[in-house]
Amino acid sequence: HVQLVESGGGSVQAGGSLRLSCAASGYTASRYCMAWFRQAPGKEREGVAIIYTGDGTTCYTNSAKGRFTVSQDNAMNTLYLQMNSLKPEDTAMYYCAALSSFRGVCYWNADRYNYWGQGTQVTVS
């Protein structure tokens, strides 16, 4: 049973940076799609970035490209999201999520993901 715990959220001024972390444990498969999603009040949960643990391939949504970087440590124990040039519209609860995937097929659809953390709040003013 995979457990995910996010940390690193906070309040920052526009143009600032934050690094989110997601500590993972209880892996039962060898390869996962690890994703960052976010949800602002009154809005649907949306994907931000994905990394495939099998080969380190990353994907970003347009809003994240060029500003956010997703990475993992070598042991796959921790997922990171480095966020630079933050904007007020980045304000949201950020969640990490995991989906086992031997073939490396990952999704932006949140419903596909089996495991979720509790979220960490990011506020940009």
PDB file of C-alpha atoms in Angstrom:
ATOM      1  CA  HIS A   1       0.000   0.000   0.000  1.00  0.00           C
ATOM      2  CA  VAL A   2       1.670   3.219  -1.214  1.00  0.00           C
ATOM      3  CA  GLN A   3       1.640   6.133   1.195  1.00  0.00           C
ATOM      4  CA  LEU A   4       2.390   9.687   0.087  1.00  0.00           C
ATOM      5  CA  VAL A   5       3.066  12.676   2.322  1.00  0.00           C
ATOM      6  CA  GLU A   6       3.526  16.145   0.850  1.00  0.00           C
ATOM      7  CA  SER A   7       5.368  19.046   2.429  1.00  0.00           C
ATOM      8  CA  GLY A   8       6.931  22.344   1.464  1.00  0.00           C
ATOM      9  CA  GLY A   9       3.892  24.461   0.769  1.00  0.00           C
ATOM     10  CA  GLY A  10       3.514  27.984   2.085  1.00  0.00           C
ATOM     11  CA  SER A  11       2.886  31.595   1.217  1.00  0.00           C
ATOM     12  CA  VAL A  12       5.133  33.427  -1.214  1.00  0.00           C
ATOM     13  CA  GLN A  13       5.055  36.629  -3.202  1.00  0.00           C
ATOM     14  CA  ALA A  14       4.583  36.592  -6.947  1.00  0.00           C
ATOM     15  CA  GLY A  15       7.857  35.817  -8.676  1.00  0.00           C
ATOM     16  CA  GLY A  16       9.102  33.745  -5.778  1.00  0.00           C
ATOM     17  CA  SER A  17       9.921  30.043  -5.554  1.00  0.00           C
ATOM     18  CA  LEU A  18       8.891  27.014  -3.540  1.00  0.00           C
ATOM     19  CA  ARG A  19       9.971  23.394  -3.572  1.00  0.00           C
ATOM     20  CA  LEU A  20       7.369  20.811  -2.735  1.00  0.00           C
ATOM     21  CA  SER A  21       8.324  17.343  -1.538  1.00  0.00           C
ATOM     22  CA  CYS A  22       6.373  14.118  -1.515  1.00  0.00           C
ATOM     23  CA  ALA A  23       7.724  11.320   0.658  1.00  0.00           C
ATOM     24  CA  ALA A  24       6.682   7.933  -0.660  1.00  0.00           C
ATOM     25  CA  SER A  25       6.667   4.554   1.043  1.00  0.00           C
ATOM     26  CA  GLY A  26       5.133   1.129   0.604  1.00  0.00           C
ATOM     27  CA  TYR A  27       5.882   0.670  -3.088  1.00  0.00           C
ATOM     28  CA  THR A  28       4.582  -2.674  -4.345  1.00  0.00           C
ATOM     29  CA  ALA A  29       5.359  -2.259  -8.048  1.00  0.00           C
ATOM     30  CA  SER A  30       8.659  -1.512  -9.746  1.00  0.00           C
ATOM     31  CA  ARG A  31       7.559   1.467 -11.822  1.00  0.00           C
ATOM     32  CA  TYR A  32       5.147   4.275 -11.245  1.00  0.00           C
ATOM     33  CA  CYS A  33       3.769   7.384 -12.836  1.00  0.00           C
ATOM     34  CA  MET A  34       4.273   9.997 -10.139  1.00  0.00           C
ATOM     35  CA  ALA A  35       2.262  13.148 -10.654  1.00  0.00           C
ATOM     36  CA  TRP A  36       1.645  16.524  -9.117  1.00  0.00           C
ATOM     37  CA  PHE A  37      -1.901  17.834  -9.270  1.00  0.00           C
ATOM     38  CA  ARG A  38      -3.394  21.001  -7.882  1.00  0.00           C
ATOM     39  CA  GLN A  39      -6.856  22.186  -7.001  1.00  0.00           C
ATOM     40  CA  ALA A  40      -7.932  25.760  -6.437  1.00  0.00           C
ATOM     41  CA  PRO A  41     -11.175  26.597  -4.615  1.00  0.00           C
ATOM     42  CA  GLY A  42     -14.163  26.113  -6.891  1.00  0.00           C
ATOM     43  CA  LYS A  43     -12.068  24.508  -9.630  1.00  0.00           C
ATOM     44  CA  GLU A  44     -11.423  20.966 -10.752  1.00  0.00           C
ATOM     45  CA  ARG A  45      -8.233  19.164  -9.873  1.00  0.00           C
ATOM     46  CA  GLU A  46      -5.710  19.644 -12.656  1.00  0.00           C
ATOM     47  CA  GLY A  47      -2.432  18.006 -13.496  1.00  0.00           C
ATOM     48  CA  VAL A  48       0.799  19.961 -13.260  1.00  0.00           C
ATOM     49  CA  ALA A  49       3.690  17.576 -13.873  1.00  0.00           C
ATOM     50  CA  ILE A  50       4.395  13.868 -14.225  1.00  0.00           C
ATOM     51  CA  ILE A  51       7.559  11.806 -13.894  1.00  0.00           C
ATOM     52  CA  TYR A  52       7.824   8.155 -14.809  1.00  0.00           C
ATOM     53  CA  THR A  53      10.033   6.340 -12.343  1.00  0.00           C
ATOM     54  CA  GLY A  54      11.039   3.711 -14.899  1.00  0.00           C
ATOM     55  CA  ASP A  55      13.190   6.056 -16.977  1.00  0.00           C
ATOM     56  CA  GLY A  56      12.775   9.540 -15.523  1.00  0.00           C
ATOM     57  CA  THR A  57      10.677  10.866 -18.399  1.00  0.00           C
ATOM     58  CA  THR A  58       8.835  14.044 -17.444  1.00  0.00           C
ATOM     59  CA  CYS A  59       5.768  15.838 -18.784  1.00  0.00           C
ATOM     60  CA  TYR A  60       4.327  19.215 -17.931  1.00  0.00           C
ATOM     61  CA  THR A  61       1.137  21.068 -18.584  1.00  0.00           C
ATOM     62  CA  ASN A  62       1.431  24.363 -20.445  1.00  0.00           C
ATOM     63  CA  SER A  63       0.991  26.359 -17.269  1.00  0.00           C
ATOM     64  CA  ALA A  64       3.980  24.598 -15.693  1.00  0.00           C
ATOM     65  CA  LYS A  65       6.401  24.449 -18.620  1.00  0.00           C
ATOM     66  CA  GLY A  66       9.468  26.584 -18.150  1.00  0.00           C
ATOM     67  CA  ARG A  67       8.654  27.390 -14.527  1.00  0.00           C
ATOM     68  CA  PHE A  68       8.218  24.071 -12.713  1.00  0.00           C
ATOM     69  CA  THR A  69      10.543  21.081 -12.559  1.00  0.00           C
ATOM     70  CA  VAL A  70       9.542  17.637 -11.332  1.00  0.00           C
ATOM     71  CA  SER A  71      12.235  15.258 -10.100  1.00  0.00           C
ATOM     72  CA  GLN A  72      12.810  12.272  -7.865  1.00  0.00           C
ATOM     73  CA  ASP A  73      15.660  11.076  -5.734  1.00  0.00           C
ATOM     74  CA  ASN A  74      17.616   8.018  -6.873  1.00  0.00           C
ATOM     75  CA  ALA A  75      15.872   5.717  -4.443  1.00  0.00           C
ATOM     76  CA  MET A  76      12.449   6.957  -5.629  1.00  0.00           C
ATOM     77  CA  ASN A  77      11.619   7.704  -2.050  1.00  0.00           C
ATOM     78  CA  THR A  78      10.915  11.372  -2.581  1.00  0.00           C
ATOM     79  CA  LEU A  79       9.237  13.286  -5.376  1.00  0.00           C
ATOM     80  CA  TYR A  80       9.933  16.987  -5.793  1.00  0.00           C
ATOM     81  CA  LEU A  81       8.305  19.894  -7.545  1.00  0.00           C
ATOM     82  CA  GLN A  82      10.499  22.962  -7.875  1.00  0.00           C
ATOM     83  CA  MET A  83       8.290  25.939  -8.652  1.00  0.00           C
ATOM     84  CA  ASN A  84       9.836  29.191  -9.858  1.00  0.00           C
ATOM     85  CA  SER A  85       8.366  32.470 -11.068  1.00  0.00           C
ATOM     86  CA  LEU A  86       5.211  31.772  -9.133  1.00  0.00           C
ATOM     87  CA  LYS A  87       2.033  33.607 -10.068  1.00  0.00           C
ATOM     88  CA  PRO A  88      -1.142  34.279  -8.065  1.00  0.00           C
ATOM     89  CA  GLU A  89      -2.964  31.832 -10.330  1.00  0.00           C
ATOM     90  CA  ASP A  90      -0.683  29.072  -9.009  1.00  0.00           C
ATOM     91  CA  THR A  91      -2.456  29.354  -5.670  1.00  0.00           C
ATOM     92  CA  ALA A  92      -3.970  25.961  -4.902  1.00  0.00           C
ATOM     93  CA  MET A  93      -3.721  22.828  -2.821  1.00  0.00           C
ATOM     94  CA  TYR A  94      -1.014  20.673  -4.369  1.00  0.00           C
ATOM     95  CA  TYR A  95      -1.222  16.900  -4.276  1.00  0.00           C
ATOM     96  CA  CYS A  96       1.138  14.148  -5.299  1.00  0.00           C
ATOM     97  CA  ALA A  97      -0.308  10.974  -6.750  1.00  0.00           C
ATOM     98  CA  ALA A  98       0.959   7.577  -7.851  1.00  0.00           C
ATOM     99  CA  LEU A  99      -0.108   5.032 -10.435  1.00  0.00           C
ATOM    100  CA  SER A 100       1.713   1.762 -11.028  1.00  0.00           C
ATOM    101  CA  SER A 101       2.684   1.507 -14.687  1.00  0.00           C
ATOM    102  CA  PHE A 102       5.034  -1.147 -16.036  1.00  0.00           C
ATOM    103  CA  ARG A 103       4.776   0.166 -19.610  1.00  0.00           C
ATOM    104  CA  GLY A 104       5.192   3.833 -18.831  1.00  0.00           C
ATOM    105  CA  VAL A 105       1.729   4.969 -19.879  1.00  0.00           C
ATOM    106  CA  CYS A 106       0.836   7.906 -17.667  1.00  0.00           C
ATOM    107  CA  TYR A 107      -2.268  10.066 -17.585  1.00  0.00           C
ATOM    108  CA  TRP A 108      -3.372  13.600 -16.810  1.00  0.00           C
ATOM    109  CA  ASN A 109      -6.721  12.258 -15.620  1.00  0.00           C
ATOM    110  CA  ALA A 110      -6.735  12.318 -11.823  1.00  0.00           C
ATOM    111  CA  ASP A 111      -9.215   9.440 -11.716  1.00  0.00           C
ATOM    112  CA  ARG A 112      -6.489   7.127 -13.025  1.00  0.00           C
ATOM    113  CA  TYR A 113      -4.317   7.513  -9.958  1.00  0.00           C
ATOM    114  CA  ASN A 114      -4.647   5.034  -7.120  1.00  0.00           C
ATOM    115  CA  TYR A 115      -2.725   6.741  -4.372  1.00  0.00           C
ATOM    116  CA  TRP A 116      -2.853  10.306  -3.108  1.00  0.00           C
ATOM    117  CA  GLY A 117      -1.247  12.405  -0.476  1.00  0.00           C
ATOM    118  CA  GLN A 118      -3.136  14.752   1.808  1.00  0.00           C
ATOM    119  CA  GLY A 119      -2.007  17.882  -0.031  1.00  0.00           C
ATOM    120  CA  THR A 120       0.024  20.961   0.788  1.00  0.00           C
ATOM    121  CA  GLN A 121      -1.243  24.511   0.354  1.00  0.00           C
ATOM    122  CA  VAL A 122       0.543  26.993  -1.895  1.00  0.00           C
ATOM    123  CA  THR A 123      -0.529  30.626  -1.736  1.00  0.00           C
ATOM    124  CA  VAL A 124       0.956  33.248  -4.060  1.00  0.00           C
ATOM    125  CA  SER A 125       0.126  36.899  -3.513  1.00  0.00           C
TER     126      SER A 125
END
